[in-house]
Amino acid sequence: MAGIMSDSMTVVTRFAPSPTGMLHIGGVRTALFSWLYARHARGRFILRIEDTDRERHTEEAVGVILDGMQWLGLAADEGPYYQTQRSPRYREVLEQMLASGTAYRCYCTKEELERLRAEQLARKEKPRYDGRCRGRTEPRPGIEPVIRFRNPPDGEVIVDDLVHGRVVFQNAELDDLIIARSDGTPTYNFCVVVDDMDMRITHVIRGDDHLNNTPRQINMLRALGGEPPAYGHVSMILGPDGAKLSKRHGAVSALQYRDEGYLPEALLNYLARLGWSHGDQEIFTVEEMVAAFDIANVNKAAAAFNPEKLLWVNQQHMMRVPLSRLAPILREQLARLGLESRDEQLLEGVAAVQRERSKTLKEMAELSRYFFAEDIALDEKSARKHLTGESVPALAKVRERLSALGEWTAEPIHATLSAIAAELGVGLGKVAQPLRVALTGGTVSPPIDATAALIGRNRAIARLDRAIAWAGK
RNA sequence: GCUCCCUUCGUCUAGAGGCCUAGGACAUAGCCCUCUCAAGGCUGUAACACGGGUUCGAAUCCCGUAGGGAGCGCCA
């Protein structure tokens, strides 16, 4: 009964990225599913860095993964483990397999193997090693051998995949894969098996590009006397055009989304809903996802990444989260625009009125310059339209009454503006729009009373004076 | 080429033989609300890849076909 664990057994999942210099959002999604599965089952989640290919992997590349996981809040209960630090253990298992005969040395040269491959291809066969060194007992002088796994020649391997259901592979389709290179270093498929066994992984949740590796890994695990874990192969993410997601589709790195002003829980929510659903619910807090997640409901088909929906999900989260969560991120985004603000009260106030009019915190910062900048730029077009000679009486009246206003908050400001409109016999728009241009420099802002309140009396009056002067020209 | 996987509105999905006149969400169009922009509300356009079966009845089960993807490395 491969992979069926009793309830009493603790679930252990893992995320095993290869440090390529970026945390890909496809990887984030499998990490998330792994993490959710462990959290839901009150199990453990392990982070393991697959860095066997030493040259390509740098410390910075590992740092990127760690930073990304931290930003996302996908905390590991164990690790990070590094494969490069486990060499002695791999060596040990290799020796053990050689001794037991489940692995053997292969002295074929690369040229020989290439020829074999070419012949098979010419015969329209699947290229695979034919096992010619299986029975060899004597070394070939001058050749450093590789080590191959002795795969069972017949029978089948059944994978009861958590998302795909039963998948059956014939052993005859599998060949004896190389588990150690001629320089003695172990290869990926072998390391994974040893690691998953040693770390007692109960549920391997990974990309479905690994589905074809699974029968080999199961065979190796059995040869080592281990019991295979359960496997769940989740689909990959496609670009909006249905092609494999790549840089040309825009941001594929998780940290880019942080820089673009997305909330990590929103990214997680969006990624989870890509291939998974829970009734008609679209917006989930992380806790809700943990409670509702079930790998069995994950879709088999690959899903296309839709940036517009991510934007919507992000805004929905911005509108629900406490303002104190938004303020620091808004401050950071403002800083990138060269605008300083240490006023937590103001930051939260701005976030409160802007969150329903911005999709990201970056956009919020861009739309909120006039709340933080001392000098604002007057948009020509807006000014010509609304700061006309006709608007001067209204503006003057607003200036006069607002400077005398007792309490500088939205309600009295609103009452004042309404009263002025009524006195002048015009709609509120005739007062609000010129004032909006005066205060913000443009025609778009949150409700004018709230906007004025946040801008503050002194700055508001100064901007009014300037606008009146402009209109009177 | 071989093996394996996948296929419901443009996109993400619901759907476990009758509840389907195929539901929800994003996007899109219209209306409402309204001081601008939003947010919100209402309404609309829009899908079971195709062909055969099985069944009283199929989006759902079976078999093909087509299309897409992955794997077949001394990469991970």
Coordinates of N, CA and C in Angstrom, one line a residue, chain A residues 233-345:
Chain A
H233 N 1.5 15.1 -7.5 CA 2.2 15.9 -8.6 C 1.2 17.0 -9.1
V234 N 1.6 18.2 -8.7 CA 0.8 19.3 -9.1 C 1.3 19.9 -10.4
S235 N 0.3 20.5 -11.2 CA 0.6 20.9 -12.5 C 1.5 22.2 -12.5
M236 N 2.0 22.6 -13.6 CA 2.8 23.8 -13.6 C 1.9 24.9 -14.0
I237 N 2.6 26.1 -13.9 CA 1.8 27.3 -14.2 C 2.2 27.8 -15.7
L238 N 1.2 28.2 -16.4 CA 1.4 28.7 -17.8 C 1.3 30.2 -17.8
G239 N 1.9 30.8 -18.8 CA 1.8 32.2 -19.0 C 0.4 32.5 -19.5
P240 N 0.0 33.8 -19.5 CA -1.4 34.2 -19.9 C -1.7 33.7 -21.3
D241 N -0.7 33.5 -22.1 CA -0.9 33.0 -23.5 C -0.9 31.5 -23.6
G242 N -0.8 30.8 -22.4 CA -0.9 29.4 -22.5 C 0.4 28.7 -22.7
A243 N 1.5 29.5 -22.9 CA 2.8 28.9 -23.1 C 3.5 28.8 -21.7
K244 N 4.5 28.1 -21.7 CA 5.3 27.9 -20.4 C 5.6 29.3 -19.8
L245 N 5.4 29.5 -18.6 CA 5.6 30.8 -17.9 C 7.1 31.1 -17.9
S246 N 7.4 32.3 -18.5 CA 8.8 32.7 -18.6 C 8.8 34.2 -18.4
K247 N 10.1 34.7 -18.3 CA 10.3 36.1 -18.1 C 9.6 37.1 -19.0
R248 N 9.4 36.6 -20.2 CA 8.7 37.5 -21.2 C 7.3 37.7 -20.8
H249 N 6.7 36.9 -19.9 CA 5.4 37.2 -19.4 C 5.3 38.2 -18.3
G250 N 6.5 38.7 -17.9 CA 6.5 39.7 -16.8 C 7.1 39.0 -15.6
A251 N 6.6 39.4 -14.4 CA 7.3 38.9 -13.2 C 7.1 37.4 -12.9
V252 N 8.2 36.7 -12.8 CA 8.1 35.3 -12.5 C 8.7 35.0 -11.2
S253 N 9.4 36.0 -10.7 CA 10.1 35.8 -9.4 C 9.2 36.3 -8.2
A254 N 9.1 35.5 -7.2 CA 8.3 35.9 -6.1 C 8.6 37.3 -5.5
L255 N 9.9 37.6 -5.4 CA 10.3 38.8 -4.8 C 10.0 40.0 -5.6
Q256 N 9.8 39.8 -6.9 CA 9.3 41.0 -7.7 C 8.0 41.4 -7.3
Y257 N 7.2 40.5 -6.8 CA 5.8 40.9 -6.4 C 5.9 41.7 -5.1
R258 N 6.9 41.4 -4.3 CA 7.0 42.3 -3.1 C 7.4 43.7 -3.5
D259 N 8.3 43.8 -4.5 CA 8.7 45.1 -4.9 C 7.6 45.9 -5.6
E260 N 6.7 45.1 -6.3 CA 5.6 45.7 -7.0 C 4.5 46.1 -6.0
G261 N 4.6 45.9 -4.7 CA 3.6 46.3 -3.8 C 2.5 45.3 -3.6
Y262 N 2.7 44.0 -3.7 CA 1.7 43.0 -3.5 C 1.8 42.6 -2.0
L263 N 0.7 42.1 -1.5 CA 0.7 41.5 -0.2 C 1.0 40.0 -0.3
P264 N 1.9 39.5 0.5 CA 2.3 38.1 0.3 C 1.1 37.2 0.4
E265 N 0.2 37.5 1.3 CA -1.0 36.6 1.5 C -1.9 36.6 0.3
A266 N -1.8 37.8 -0.5 CA -2.6 37.9 -1.7 C -2.0 37.0 -2.8
L267 N -0.7 37.0 -2.9 CA 0.0 36.2 -3.9 C -0.3 34.7 -3.6
L268 N -0.2 34.4 -2.3 CA -0.5 33.0 -1.9 C -1.9 32.6 -2.2
N269 N -2.8 33.5 -1.9 CA -4.3 33.3 -2.2 C -4.5 33.0 -3.7
Y270 N -3.9 33.9 -4.5 CA -4.1 33.7 -5.9 C -3.5 32.4 -6.4
L271 N -2.3 32.1 -6.0 CA -1.6 30.9 -6.4 C -2.3 29.7 -6.0
A272 N -2.9 29.7 -4.8 CA -3.6 28.6 -4.3 C -4.9 28.3 -5.1
R273 N -5.5 29.4 -5.5 CA -6.8 29.3 -6.3 C -6.5 28.9 -7.7
L274 N -5.3 28.9 -8.1 CA -4.9 28.5 -9.4 C -4.8 26.9 -9.4
G275 N -5.9 26.3 -9.7 CA -5.8 24.8 -9.6 C -6.5 24.2 -8.4
W276 N -6.9 25.1 -7.5 CA -7.6 24.6 -6.3 C -8.8 25.5 -6.0
S277 N -9.8 24.9 -5.5 CA -10.9 25.8 -5.1 C -11.6 25.1 -3.9
H278 N -12.4 26.0 -3.3 CA -13.2 25.5 -2.1 C -14.6 26.2 -2.2
G279 N -15.5 25.5 -2.9 CA -16.8 26.1 -3.1 C -16.6 27.3 -4.0
D280 N -17.3 28.4 -3.7 CA -17.3 29.6 -4.5 C -16.4 30.6 -3.9
Q281 N -15.6 30.3 -2.8 CA -14.8 31.2 -2.1 C -13.6 31.6 -3.0
E282 N -13.4 32.9 -3.1 CA -12.3 33.5 -3.8 C -11.2 34.0 -2.9
I283 N -11.6 34.6 -1.8 CA -10.6 35.3 -1.0 C -10.5 34.5 0.3
F284 N -9.2 34.1 0.6 CA -8.9 33.4 1.8 C -7.8 34.0 2.6
T285 N -7.9 34.0 3.8 CA -6.8 34.4 4.7 C -5.9 33.1 4.7
V286 N -4.7 33.3 5.1 CA -3.8 32.1 5.2 C -4.4 31.1 6.1
E287 N -5.0 31.5 7.2 CA -5.6 30.5 8.1 C -6.7 29.8 7.5
E288 N -7.5 30.5 6.7 CA -8.6 29.8 6.0 C -8.1 28.8 5.0
M289 N -7.0 29.2 4.3 CA -6.5 28.2 3.4 C -6.0 26.9 4.1
V290 N -5.3 27.1 5.2 CA -4.8 26.0 5.9 C -6.0 25.1 6.3
A291 N -7.1 25.7 6.8 CA -8.2 24.9 7.3 C -8.9 24.2 6.1
A292 N -9.0 24.9 4.9 CA -9.8 24.3 3.9 C -9.0 23.4 2.9
F293 N -7.7 23.5 2.9 CA -6.9 22.9 1.8 C -7.0 21.4 1.9
D294 N -7.1 20.8 0.7 CA -7.0 19.4 0.5 C -6.4 19.1 -0.8
I295 N -5.3 18.4 -0.8 CA -4.6 18.1 -2.1 C -5.4 17.3 -3.1
A296 N -6.4 16.6 -2.6 CA -7.3 15.8 -3.5 C -8.1 16.7 -4.4
N297 N -8.3 17.9 -4.0 CA -9.1 18.8 -4.8 C -8.3 19.6 -5.8
V298 N -7.0 19.4 -5.8 CA -6.2 20.1 -6.7 C -6.3 19.6 -8.2
N299 N -6.5 20.6 -9.1 CA -6.7 20.2 -10.5 C -5.5 19.6 -11.1
K300 N -5.8 18.7 -12.0 CA -4.7 18.0 -12.8 C -4.1 18.9 -13.9
A301 N -4.9 19.7 -14.5 CA -4.5 20.4 -15.6 C -3.6 21.6 -15.3
A302 N -2.7 22.0 -16.1 CA -1.9 23.2 -15.9 C -2.8 24.4 -16.0
A303 N -2.5 25.5 -15.3 CA -3.4 26.7 -15.3 C -2.6 27.9 -15.8
A304 N -3.3 28.8 -16.4 CA -2.7 30.0 -17.0 C -2.7 31.1 -15.9
F305 N -1.6 31.7 -15.8 CA -1.4 32.8 -14.8 C -2.1 34.1 -15.3
N306 N -3.0 34.6 -14.5 CA -3.7 35.8 -15.0 C -3.4 37.0 -14.1
P307 N -2.6 37.9 -14.5 CA -2.1 39.0 -13.7 C -3.3 39.9 -13.3
E308 N -4.3 40.0 -14.1 CA -5.5 40.9 -13.7 C -6.2 40.4 -12.5
K309 N -6.3 39.1 -12.5 CA -7.0 38.5 -11.3 C -6.2 38.6 -10.0
L310 N -4.9 38.5 -10.2 CA -4.0 38.7 -9.1 C -4.1 40.1 -8.5
L311 N -4.2 41.0 -9.4 CA -4.4 42.4 -9.0 C -5.7 42.6 -8.2
W312 N -6.7 41.9 -8.7 CA -8.0 42.0 -8.0 C -7.9 41.4 -6.6
V313 N -7.3 40.2 -6.5 CA -7.2 39.5 -5.3 C -6.3 40.3 -4.3
N314 N -5.3 41.0 -4.8 CA -4.5 41.8 -4.0 C -5.3 43.0 -3.4
Q315 N -6.1 43.6 -4.2 CA -6.9 44.7 -3.7 C -7.9 44.2 -2.6
Q316 N -8.5 43.1 -2.9 CA -9.4 42.5 -1.9 C -8.7 42.3 -0.6
H317 N -7.5 41.8 -0.6 CA -6.8 41.7 0.6 C -6.4 43.0 1.3
M318 N -6.0 43.9 0.4 CA -5.7 45.3 1.0 C -6.9 45.9 1.7
M319 N -8.1 45.6 1.1 CA -9.3 46.2 1.7 C -9.7 45.5 3.0
R320 N -9.2 44.3 3.3 CA -9.6 43.5 4.5 C -8.6 43.6 5.6
V321 N -7.4 43.8 5.3 CA -6.3 43.7 6.2 C -6.3 44.9 7.2
P322 N -5.8 44.8 8.4 CA -5.8 46.0 9.3 C -4.8 47.1 8.7
L323 N -5.2 48.3 8.9 CA -4.4 49.4 8.3 C -3.0 49.4 8.8
S324 N -2.8 48.9 9.9 CA -1.4 48.9 10.5 C -0.5 48.0 9.7
R325 N -1.1 47.1 8.9 CA -0.3 46.2 8.1 C 0.1 46.9 6.8
L326 N -0.8 47.8 6.3 CA -0.6 48.5 5.1 C 0.5 49.7 5.3
A327 N 0.4 50.3 6.4 CA 1.2 51.6 6.6 C 2.7 51.4 6.3
P328 N 3.3 50.4 6.9 CA 4.8 50.2 6.7 C 5.1 50.0 5.2
I329 N 4.3 49.2 4.5 CA 4.6 48.9 3.1 C 4.4 50.2 2.3
L330 N 3.3 50.9 2.6 CA 3.1 52.2 1.9 C 4.3 53.1 2.1
R331 N 4.8 53.2 3.3 CA 5.9 54.1 3.6 C 7.1 53.7 2.8
E332 N 7.3 52.4 2.6 CA 8.4 51.9 1.8 C 8.3 52.3 0.4
Q333 N 7.1 52.1 -0.1 CA 6.8 52.4 -1.5 C 6.9 53.9 -1.8
L334 N 6.5 54.7 -0.8 CA 6.7 56.2 -0.9 C 8.1 56.6 -0.9
A335 N 8.9 55.9 -0.1 CA 10.3 56.2 -0.1 C 11.0 56.0 -1.4
R336 N 10.5 55.0 -2.1 CA 11.0 54.8 -3.5 C 10.7 55.9 -4.4
L337 N 9.7 56.7 -4.1 CA 9.3 57.8 -4.9 C 10.0 59.1 -4.4
G338 N 10.8 58.9 -3.3 CA 11.5 60.0 -2.8 C 10.6 60.8 -1.8
L339 N 9.6 60.2 -1.3 CA 8.7 60.8 -0.3 C 8.8 60.2 1.1
E340 N 9.1 61.1 2.1 CA 9.3 60.6 3.4 C 8.0 60.7 4.2
S341 N 7.7 59.7 5.1 CA 6.7 60.0 6.1 C 6.9 59.1 7.3
R342 N 7.0 59.7 8.4 CA 7.1 58.9 9.6 C 5.8 59.0 10.4
D343 N 4.8 59.7 9.8 CA 3.6 59.8 10.5 C 2.7 58.6 10.3
E344 N 2.7 57.7 11.2 CA 1.9 56.5 11.1 C 0.4 56.8 11.0
Q345 N -0.1 57.8 11.7 CA -1.5 58.2 11.6 C -1.9 58.6 10.2

